[in-house]
CSV table of C-alpha atoms and ligand atoms in Angstrom, one decimal:
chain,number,residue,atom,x,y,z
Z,1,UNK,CA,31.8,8.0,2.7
Z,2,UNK,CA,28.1,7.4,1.9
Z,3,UNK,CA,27.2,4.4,-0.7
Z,4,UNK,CA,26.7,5.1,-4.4
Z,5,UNK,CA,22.8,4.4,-5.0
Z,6,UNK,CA,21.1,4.0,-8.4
Z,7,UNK,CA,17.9,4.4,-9.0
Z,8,UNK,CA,15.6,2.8,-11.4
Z,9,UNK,CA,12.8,4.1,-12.8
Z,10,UNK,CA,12.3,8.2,-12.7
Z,11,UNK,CA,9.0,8.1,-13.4
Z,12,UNK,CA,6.6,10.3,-10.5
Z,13,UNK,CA,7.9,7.9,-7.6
Z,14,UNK,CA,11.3,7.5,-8.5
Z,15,UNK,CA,12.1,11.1,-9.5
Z,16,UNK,CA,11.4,11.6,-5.8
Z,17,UNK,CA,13.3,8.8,-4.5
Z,18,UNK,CA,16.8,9.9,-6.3
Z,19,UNK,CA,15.7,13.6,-5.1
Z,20,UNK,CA,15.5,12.8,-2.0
Z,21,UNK,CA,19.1,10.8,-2.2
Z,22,UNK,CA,20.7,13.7,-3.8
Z,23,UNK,CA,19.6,16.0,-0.9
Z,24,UNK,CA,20.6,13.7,1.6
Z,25,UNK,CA,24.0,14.0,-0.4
Z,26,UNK,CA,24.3,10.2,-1.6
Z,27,UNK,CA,26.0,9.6,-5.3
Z,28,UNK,CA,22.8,8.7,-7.4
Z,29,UNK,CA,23.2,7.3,-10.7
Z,30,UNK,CA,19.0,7.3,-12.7
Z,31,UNK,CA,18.2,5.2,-15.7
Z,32,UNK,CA,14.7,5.5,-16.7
Z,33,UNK,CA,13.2,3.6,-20.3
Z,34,UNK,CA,12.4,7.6,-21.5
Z,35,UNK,CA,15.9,9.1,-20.9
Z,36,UNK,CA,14.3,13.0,-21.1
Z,37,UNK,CA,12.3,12.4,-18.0
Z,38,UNK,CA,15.9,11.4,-16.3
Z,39,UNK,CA,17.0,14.6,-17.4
Z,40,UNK,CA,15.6,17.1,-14.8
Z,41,UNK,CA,17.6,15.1,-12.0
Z,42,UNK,CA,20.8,15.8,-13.4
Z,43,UNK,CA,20.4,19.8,-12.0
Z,44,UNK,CA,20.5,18.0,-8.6
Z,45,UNK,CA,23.1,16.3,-9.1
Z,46,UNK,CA,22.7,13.1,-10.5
Z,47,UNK,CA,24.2,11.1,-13.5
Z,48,UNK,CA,22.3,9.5,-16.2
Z,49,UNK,CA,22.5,6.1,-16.9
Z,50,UNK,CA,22.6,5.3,-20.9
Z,51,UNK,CA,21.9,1.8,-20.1
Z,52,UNK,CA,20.1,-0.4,-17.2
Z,53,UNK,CA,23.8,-2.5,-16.9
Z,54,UNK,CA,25.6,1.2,-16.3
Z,55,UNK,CA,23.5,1.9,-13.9
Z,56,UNK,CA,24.0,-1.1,-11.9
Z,57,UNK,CA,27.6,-1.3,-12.4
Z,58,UNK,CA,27.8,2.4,-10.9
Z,59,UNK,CA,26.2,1.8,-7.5
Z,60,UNK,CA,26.4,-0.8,-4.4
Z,61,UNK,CA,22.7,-0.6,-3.9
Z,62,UNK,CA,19.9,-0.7,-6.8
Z,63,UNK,CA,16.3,0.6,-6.2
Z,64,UNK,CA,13.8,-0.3,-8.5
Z,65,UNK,CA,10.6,2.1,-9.2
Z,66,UNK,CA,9.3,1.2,-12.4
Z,67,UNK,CA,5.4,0.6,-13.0
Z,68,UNK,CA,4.8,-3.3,-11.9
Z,69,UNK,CA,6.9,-6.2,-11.8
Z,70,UNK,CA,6.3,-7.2,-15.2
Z,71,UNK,CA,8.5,-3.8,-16.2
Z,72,UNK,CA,11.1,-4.6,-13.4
Z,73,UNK,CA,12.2,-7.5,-15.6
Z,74,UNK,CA,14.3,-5.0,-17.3
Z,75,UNK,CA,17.4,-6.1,-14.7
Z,76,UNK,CA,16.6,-9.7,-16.3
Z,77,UNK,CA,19.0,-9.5,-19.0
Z,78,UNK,CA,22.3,-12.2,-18.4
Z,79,UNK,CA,24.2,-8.9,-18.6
Z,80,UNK,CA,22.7,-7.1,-15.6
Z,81,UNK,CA,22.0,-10.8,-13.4
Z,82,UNK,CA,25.8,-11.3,-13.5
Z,83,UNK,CA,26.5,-7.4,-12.3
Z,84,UNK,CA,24.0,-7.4,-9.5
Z,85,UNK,CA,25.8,-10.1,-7.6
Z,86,UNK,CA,27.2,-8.6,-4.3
Z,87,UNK,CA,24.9,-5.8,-4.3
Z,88,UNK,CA,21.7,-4.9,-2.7
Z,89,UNK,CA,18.3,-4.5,-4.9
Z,90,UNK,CA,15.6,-2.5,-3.5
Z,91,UNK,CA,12.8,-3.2,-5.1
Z,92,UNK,CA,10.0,-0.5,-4.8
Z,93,UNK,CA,7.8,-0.9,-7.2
Z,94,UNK,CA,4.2,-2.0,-6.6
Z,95,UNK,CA,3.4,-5.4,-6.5
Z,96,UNK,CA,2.1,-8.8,-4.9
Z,97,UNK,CA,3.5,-11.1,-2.1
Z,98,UNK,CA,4.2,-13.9,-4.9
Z,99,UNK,CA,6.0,-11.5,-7.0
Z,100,UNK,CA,7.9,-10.3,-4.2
Z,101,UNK,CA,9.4,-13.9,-3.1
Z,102,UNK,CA,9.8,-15.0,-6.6
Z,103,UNK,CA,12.0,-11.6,-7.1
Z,104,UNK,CA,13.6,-12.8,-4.0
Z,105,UNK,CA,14.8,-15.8,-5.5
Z,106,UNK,CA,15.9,-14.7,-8.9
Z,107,UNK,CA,17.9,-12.0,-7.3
Z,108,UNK,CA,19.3,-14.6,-4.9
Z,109,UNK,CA,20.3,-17.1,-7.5
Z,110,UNK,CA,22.4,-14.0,-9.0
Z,111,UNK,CA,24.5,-13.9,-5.8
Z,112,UNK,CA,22.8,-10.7,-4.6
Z,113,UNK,CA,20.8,-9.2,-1.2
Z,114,UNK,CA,17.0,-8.9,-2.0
Z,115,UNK,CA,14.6,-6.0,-0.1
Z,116,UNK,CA,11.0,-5.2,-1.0
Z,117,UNK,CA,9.4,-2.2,-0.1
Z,118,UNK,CA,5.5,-0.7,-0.7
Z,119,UNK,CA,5.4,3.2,-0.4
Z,120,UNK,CA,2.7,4.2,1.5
Z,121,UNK,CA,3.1,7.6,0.7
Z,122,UNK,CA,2.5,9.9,-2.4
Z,123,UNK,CA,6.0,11.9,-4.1
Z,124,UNK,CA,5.6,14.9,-2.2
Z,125,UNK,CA,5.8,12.5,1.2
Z,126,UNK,CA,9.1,11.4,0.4
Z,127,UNK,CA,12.5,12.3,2.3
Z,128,UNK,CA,10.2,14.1,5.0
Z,129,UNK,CA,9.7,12.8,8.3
Z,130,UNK,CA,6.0,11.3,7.3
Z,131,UNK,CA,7.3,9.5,4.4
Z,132,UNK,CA,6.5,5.8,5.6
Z,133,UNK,CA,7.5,2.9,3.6
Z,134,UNK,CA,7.6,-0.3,4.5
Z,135,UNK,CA,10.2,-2.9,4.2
Z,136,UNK,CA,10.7,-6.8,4.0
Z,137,UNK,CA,13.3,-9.1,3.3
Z,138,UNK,CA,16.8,-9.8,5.6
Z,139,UNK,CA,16.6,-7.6,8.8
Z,140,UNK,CA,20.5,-7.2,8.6
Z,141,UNK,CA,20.2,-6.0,4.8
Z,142,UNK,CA,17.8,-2.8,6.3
Z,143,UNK,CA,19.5,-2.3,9.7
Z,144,UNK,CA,23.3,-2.0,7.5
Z,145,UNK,CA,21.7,0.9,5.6
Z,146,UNK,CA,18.9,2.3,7.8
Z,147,UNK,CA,20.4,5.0,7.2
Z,148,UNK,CA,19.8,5.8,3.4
Z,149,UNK,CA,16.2,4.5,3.7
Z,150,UNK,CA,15.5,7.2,6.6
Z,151,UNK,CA,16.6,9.7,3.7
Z,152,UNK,CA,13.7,8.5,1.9
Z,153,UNK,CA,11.5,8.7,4.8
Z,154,UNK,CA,11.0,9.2,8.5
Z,155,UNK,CA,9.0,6.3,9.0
Z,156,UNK,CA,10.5,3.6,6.8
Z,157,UNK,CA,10.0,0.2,8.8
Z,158,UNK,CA,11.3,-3.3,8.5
Z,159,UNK,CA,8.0,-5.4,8.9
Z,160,UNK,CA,9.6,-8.8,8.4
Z,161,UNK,CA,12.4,-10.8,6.9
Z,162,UNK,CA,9.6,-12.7,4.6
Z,163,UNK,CA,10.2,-10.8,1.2
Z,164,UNK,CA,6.2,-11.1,0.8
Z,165,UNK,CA,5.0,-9.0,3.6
Z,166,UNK,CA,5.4,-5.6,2.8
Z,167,UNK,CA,3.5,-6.2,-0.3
Z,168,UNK,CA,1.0,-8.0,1.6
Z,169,UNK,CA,0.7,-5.2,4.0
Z,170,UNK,CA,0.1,-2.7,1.5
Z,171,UNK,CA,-2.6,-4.5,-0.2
Z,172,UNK,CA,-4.8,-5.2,3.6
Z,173,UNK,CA,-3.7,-1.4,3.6
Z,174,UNK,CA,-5.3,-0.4,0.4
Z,175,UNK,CA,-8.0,-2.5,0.5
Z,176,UNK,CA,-9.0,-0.3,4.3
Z,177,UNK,CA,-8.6,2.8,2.0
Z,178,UNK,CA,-10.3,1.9,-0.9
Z,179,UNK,CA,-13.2,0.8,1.7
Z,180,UNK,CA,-13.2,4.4,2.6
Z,181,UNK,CA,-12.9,6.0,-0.8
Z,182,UNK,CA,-15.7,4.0,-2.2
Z,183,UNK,CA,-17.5,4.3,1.0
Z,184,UNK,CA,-17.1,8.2,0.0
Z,185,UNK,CA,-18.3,7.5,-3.7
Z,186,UNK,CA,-21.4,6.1,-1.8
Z,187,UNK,CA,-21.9,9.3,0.3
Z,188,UNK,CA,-21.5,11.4,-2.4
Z,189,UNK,CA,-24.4,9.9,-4.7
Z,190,UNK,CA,-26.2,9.8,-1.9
Z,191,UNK,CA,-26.0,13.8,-0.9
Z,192,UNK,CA,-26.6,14.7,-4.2
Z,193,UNK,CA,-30.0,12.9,-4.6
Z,194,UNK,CA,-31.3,14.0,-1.4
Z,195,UNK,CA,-30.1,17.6,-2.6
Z,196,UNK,CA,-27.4,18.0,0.3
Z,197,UNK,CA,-24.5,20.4,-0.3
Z,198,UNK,CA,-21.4,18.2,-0.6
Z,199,UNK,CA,-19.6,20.4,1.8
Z,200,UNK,CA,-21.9,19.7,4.6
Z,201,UNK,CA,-21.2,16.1,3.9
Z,202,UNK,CA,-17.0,17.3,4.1
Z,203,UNK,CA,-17.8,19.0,7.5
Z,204,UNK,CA,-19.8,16.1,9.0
Z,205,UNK,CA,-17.6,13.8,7.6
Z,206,UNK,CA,-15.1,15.7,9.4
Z,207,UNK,CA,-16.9,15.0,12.9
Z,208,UNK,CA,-17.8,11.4,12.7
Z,209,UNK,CA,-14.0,10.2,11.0
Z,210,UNK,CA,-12.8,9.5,14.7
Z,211,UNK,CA,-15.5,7.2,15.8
Z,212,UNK,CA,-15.2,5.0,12.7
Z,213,UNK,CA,-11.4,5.3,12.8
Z,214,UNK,CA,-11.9,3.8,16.9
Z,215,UNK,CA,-14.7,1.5,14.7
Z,216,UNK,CA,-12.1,-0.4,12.9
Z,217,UNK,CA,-9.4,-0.3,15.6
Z,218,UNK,CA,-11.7,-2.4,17.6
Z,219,UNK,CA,-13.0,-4.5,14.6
Z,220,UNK,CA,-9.1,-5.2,14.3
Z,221,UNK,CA,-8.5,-5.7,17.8
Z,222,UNK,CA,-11.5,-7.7,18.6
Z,223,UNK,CA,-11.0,-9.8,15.2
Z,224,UNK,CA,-7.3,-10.6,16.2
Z,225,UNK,CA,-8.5,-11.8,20.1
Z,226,UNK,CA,-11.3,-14.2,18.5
Z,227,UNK,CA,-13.6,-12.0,20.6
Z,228,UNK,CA,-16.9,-12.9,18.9
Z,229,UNK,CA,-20.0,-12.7,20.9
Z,230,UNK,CA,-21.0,-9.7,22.3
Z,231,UNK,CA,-19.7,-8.4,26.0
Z,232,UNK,CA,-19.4,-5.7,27.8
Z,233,UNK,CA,-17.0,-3.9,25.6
Z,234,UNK,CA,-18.9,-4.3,22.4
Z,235,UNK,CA,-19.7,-0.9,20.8
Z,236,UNK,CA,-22.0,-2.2,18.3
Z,237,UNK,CA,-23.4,-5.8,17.2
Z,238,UNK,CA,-24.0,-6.9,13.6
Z,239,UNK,CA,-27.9,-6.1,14.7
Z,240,UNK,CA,-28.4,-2.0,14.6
Z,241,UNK,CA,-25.7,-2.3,11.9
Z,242,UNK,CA,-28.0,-4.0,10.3
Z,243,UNK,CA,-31.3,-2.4,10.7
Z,244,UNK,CA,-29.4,1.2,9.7
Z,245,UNK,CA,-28.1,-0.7,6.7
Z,246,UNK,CA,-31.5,-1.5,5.9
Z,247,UNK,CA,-32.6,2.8,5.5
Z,248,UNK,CA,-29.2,2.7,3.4
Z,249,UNK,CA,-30.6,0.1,1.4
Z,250,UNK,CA,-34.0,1.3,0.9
Z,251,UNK,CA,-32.7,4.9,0.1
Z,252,UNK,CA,-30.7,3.8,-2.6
Z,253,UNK,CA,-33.7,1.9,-4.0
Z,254,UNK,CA,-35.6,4.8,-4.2
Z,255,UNK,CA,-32.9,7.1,-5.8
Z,256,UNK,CA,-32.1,4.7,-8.1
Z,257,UNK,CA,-28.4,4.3,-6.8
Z,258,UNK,CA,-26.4,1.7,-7.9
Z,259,UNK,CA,-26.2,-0.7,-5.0
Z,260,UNK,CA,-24.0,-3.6,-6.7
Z,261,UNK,CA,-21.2,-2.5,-4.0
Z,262,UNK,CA,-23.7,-2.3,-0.9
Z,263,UNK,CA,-25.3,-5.9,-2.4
Z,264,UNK,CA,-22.2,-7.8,-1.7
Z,265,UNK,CA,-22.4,-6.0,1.9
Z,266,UNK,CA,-25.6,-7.2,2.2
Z,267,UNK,CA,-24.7,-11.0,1.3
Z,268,UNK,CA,-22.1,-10.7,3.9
Z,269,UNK,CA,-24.5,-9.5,6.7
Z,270,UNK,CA,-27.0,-12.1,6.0
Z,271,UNK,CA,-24.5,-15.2,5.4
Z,272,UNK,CA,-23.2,-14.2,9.3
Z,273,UNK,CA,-27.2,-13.3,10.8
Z,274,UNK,CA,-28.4,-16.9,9.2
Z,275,UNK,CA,-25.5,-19.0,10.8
Z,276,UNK,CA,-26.8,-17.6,14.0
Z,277,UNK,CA,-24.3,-13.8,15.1
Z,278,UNK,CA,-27.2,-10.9,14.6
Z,279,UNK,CA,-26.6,-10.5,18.5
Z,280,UNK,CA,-22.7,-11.0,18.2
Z,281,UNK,CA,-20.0,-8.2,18.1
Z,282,UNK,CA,-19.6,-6.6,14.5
Z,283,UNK,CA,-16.6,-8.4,14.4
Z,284,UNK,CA,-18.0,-11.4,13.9
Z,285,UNK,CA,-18.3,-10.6,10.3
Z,286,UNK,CA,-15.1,-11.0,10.0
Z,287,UNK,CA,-15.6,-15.3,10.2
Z,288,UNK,CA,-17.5,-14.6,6.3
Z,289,UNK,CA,-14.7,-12.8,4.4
Z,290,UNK,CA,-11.5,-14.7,5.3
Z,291,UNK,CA,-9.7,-16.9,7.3
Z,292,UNK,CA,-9.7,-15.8,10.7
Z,293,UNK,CA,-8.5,-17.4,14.6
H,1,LIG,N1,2.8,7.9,-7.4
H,1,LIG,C1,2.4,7.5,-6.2
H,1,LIG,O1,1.7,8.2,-5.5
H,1,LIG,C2,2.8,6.1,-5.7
H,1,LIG,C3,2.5,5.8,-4.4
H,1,LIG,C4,2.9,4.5,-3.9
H,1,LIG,C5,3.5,3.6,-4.8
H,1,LIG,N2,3.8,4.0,-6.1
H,1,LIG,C6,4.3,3.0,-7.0
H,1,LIG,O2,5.5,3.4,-7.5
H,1,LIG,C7,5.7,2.9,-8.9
H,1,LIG,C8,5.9,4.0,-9.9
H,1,LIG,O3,4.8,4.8,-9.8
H,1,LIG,P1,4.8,6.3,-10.5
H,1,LIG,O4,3.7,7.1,-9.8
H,1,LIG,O5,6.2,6.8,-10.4
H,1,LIG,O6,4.4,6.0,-12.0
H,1,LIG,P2,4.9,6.7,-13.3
H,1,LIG,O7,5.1,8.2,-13.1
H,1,LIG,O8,3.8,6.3,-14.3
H,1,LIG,O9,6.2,6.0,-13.7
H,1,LIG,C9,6.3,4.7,-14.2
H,1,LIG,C10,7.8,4.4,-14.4
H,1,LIG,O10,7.8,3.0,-14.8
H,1,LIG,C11,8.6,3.0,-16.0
H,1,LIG,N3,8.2,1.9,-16.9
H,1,LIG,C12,7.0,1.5,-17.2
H,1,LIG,N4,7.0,0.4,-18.0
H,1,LIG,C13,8.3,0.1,-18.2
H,1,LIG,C14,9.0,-0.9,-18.9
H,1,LIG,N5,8.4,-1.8,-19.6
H,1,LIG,N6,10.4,-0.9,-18.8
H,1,LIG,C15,11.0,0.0,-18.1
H,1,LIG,N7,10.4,1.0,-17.4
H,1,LIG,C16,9.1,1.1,-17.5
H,1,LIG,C17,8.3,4.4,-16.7
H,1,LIG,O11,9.3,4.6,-17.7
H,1,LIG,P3,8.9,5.7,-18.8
H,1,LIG,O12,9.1,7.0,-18.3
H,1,LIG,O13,9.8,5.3,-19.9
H,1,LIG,O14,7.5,5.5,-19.2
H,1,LIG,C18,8.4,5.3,-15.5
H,1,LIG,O15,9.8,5.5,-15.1
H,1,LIG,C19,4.4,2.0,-9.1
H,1,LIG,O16,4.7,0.7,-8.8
H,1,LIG,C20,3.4,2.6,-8.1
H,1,LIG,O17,2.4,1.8,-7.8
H,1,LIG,C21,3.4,5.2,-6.6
């Protein structure tokens, strides 16, 4: 007989988490802070928790999908830290490495197994095969119920056993996509000054996506081997980076722009070409952000 789950939170996220439970036919208990928006779930086939404590009393396995960790201290209550013990939290909701192992050890002290997961994935990905969410925390915890995170997901992967990583994960994730999105901000501003239609920009964005998506691979790649200085394999050096960056630069200027993003590029590129790397490998940039090999 399949595990009785609760679920925590039925805001956007969790709403889709219990739904996808409930079609995967797992008992699903919901609580949420604003009982009507619990409600809906009960068609499917859930119960309504009147109280966080009921919920965790009614299942073996607790995911959490409130806001932010600050809101997931509704299961701090000396009521619901003495039910939890035995049981398995899965906590979903967003947050940072440090709030992830310091979760870890609260729900530890309680007598109880401790997962963290970051959804990399919007509601409508979840409980299909695309849904991806990764996992950290004891490897034995996932692999014993592997089976009700791949109703959540297709690709739902343990990354590590330290609680931290998923988290962590997620942010080096976010921060590549928010490099993009602003990136896109940037493109945009500058397609409307110079009068181009932004679905041009869509289509030849369309085009060139691949080569920057093979751009960072190797920036990864390269970064990770300590592969510096130019070779044979380089595709670009910091050099015609630069010198394009410099038309980007001088565009912006003249359109009046706002360059306070492209600036702190700029401080970047010339911190690495004055200690010496306009010649070296694009990934050399990598030595001025953060710690690298
Ligand atoms: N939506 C996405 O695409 C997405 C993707 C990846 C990760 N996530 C993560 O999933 C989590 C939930 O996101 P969401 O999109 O579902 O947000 P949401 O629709 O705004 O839901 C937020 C949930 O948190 C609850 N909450 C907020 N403060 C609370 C408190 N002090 N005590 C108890 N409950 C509280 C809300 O309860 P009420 O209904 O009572 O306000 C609601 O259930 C976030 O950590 C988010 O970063 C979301």
């Amino acid at each position: 007989m399949k595990l009785s789950i609760s679920v925590v939170g039925t805001g956007r996220m969790g709403s889709a988490l219990a739904r996808a439970l409930l079609q995967s036919g797992y008992r699903t208990t919901v609580w949420n802070r604003t009982k009507q928006k619990a409600e809906p779930l009960v068609a499917l086939g859930a119960t309504v928790a009147g109280s966080v404590l009921e919920a965790v009393n009614a299942a073996e396995i607790i995911i959490v999908n409130v806001s932010d960790y600050q809101a997931s201290a509704v299961l701090r209550d000396d009521a619901v830290a003495s039910a939890i013990r035995g049981k398995l939290i899965v906590e979903l909701t967003s947050g940072t490495p440090h709030g992830a192992r310091e979760a870890a050890e609260w729900v530890a002290e309680h007598g109880a197994n401790y997962l963290d997961g970051a959804i990399m994935a919007t509601p409508d990905f979840i409980g299909t095969d695309a849904g991806t969410i990764l996992i950290s925390g004891p490897r034995q915890a996932f692999d014993a119920n592997e089976e009700m995170f791949r109703a959540l997901g297709g690709n739902v992967q343990h990354v590590g056993e330290e609680p931290g990583r998923a988290n962590a994960l997620d942010s080096a994730l976010l921060a590549l996509m928010w490099g993009a999105l602003f990136g896109a901000l940037h493109a945009i501003a500058v397609s409307q000054a110079e009068e181009i239609d932004l679905g041009e920009l869509a289509r030849q964005w369309t085009a060139t996506a691949p080569v920057v998506d093979g751009l960072v691979v190797d920036l990864i790649k390269r970064t990770n081997a300590g592969r510096f200085a130019s070779d044979n394999e380089t595709l670009s050096s910091i050099s015609p980076h630069y010198g394009a960056f410099q038309h980007l630069l001088e565009l912006m200027e003249a359109r009046k722009i706002d360059r306070s993003v492209v600036n702190a590029y700029d401080a970047i590129f010339q911190r690495a070409i004055a200690a010496g790397h306009l010649h070296d490998d694009f990934a050399a940039l990598s030595q001025f952000l953060g710690k690298s090999r």
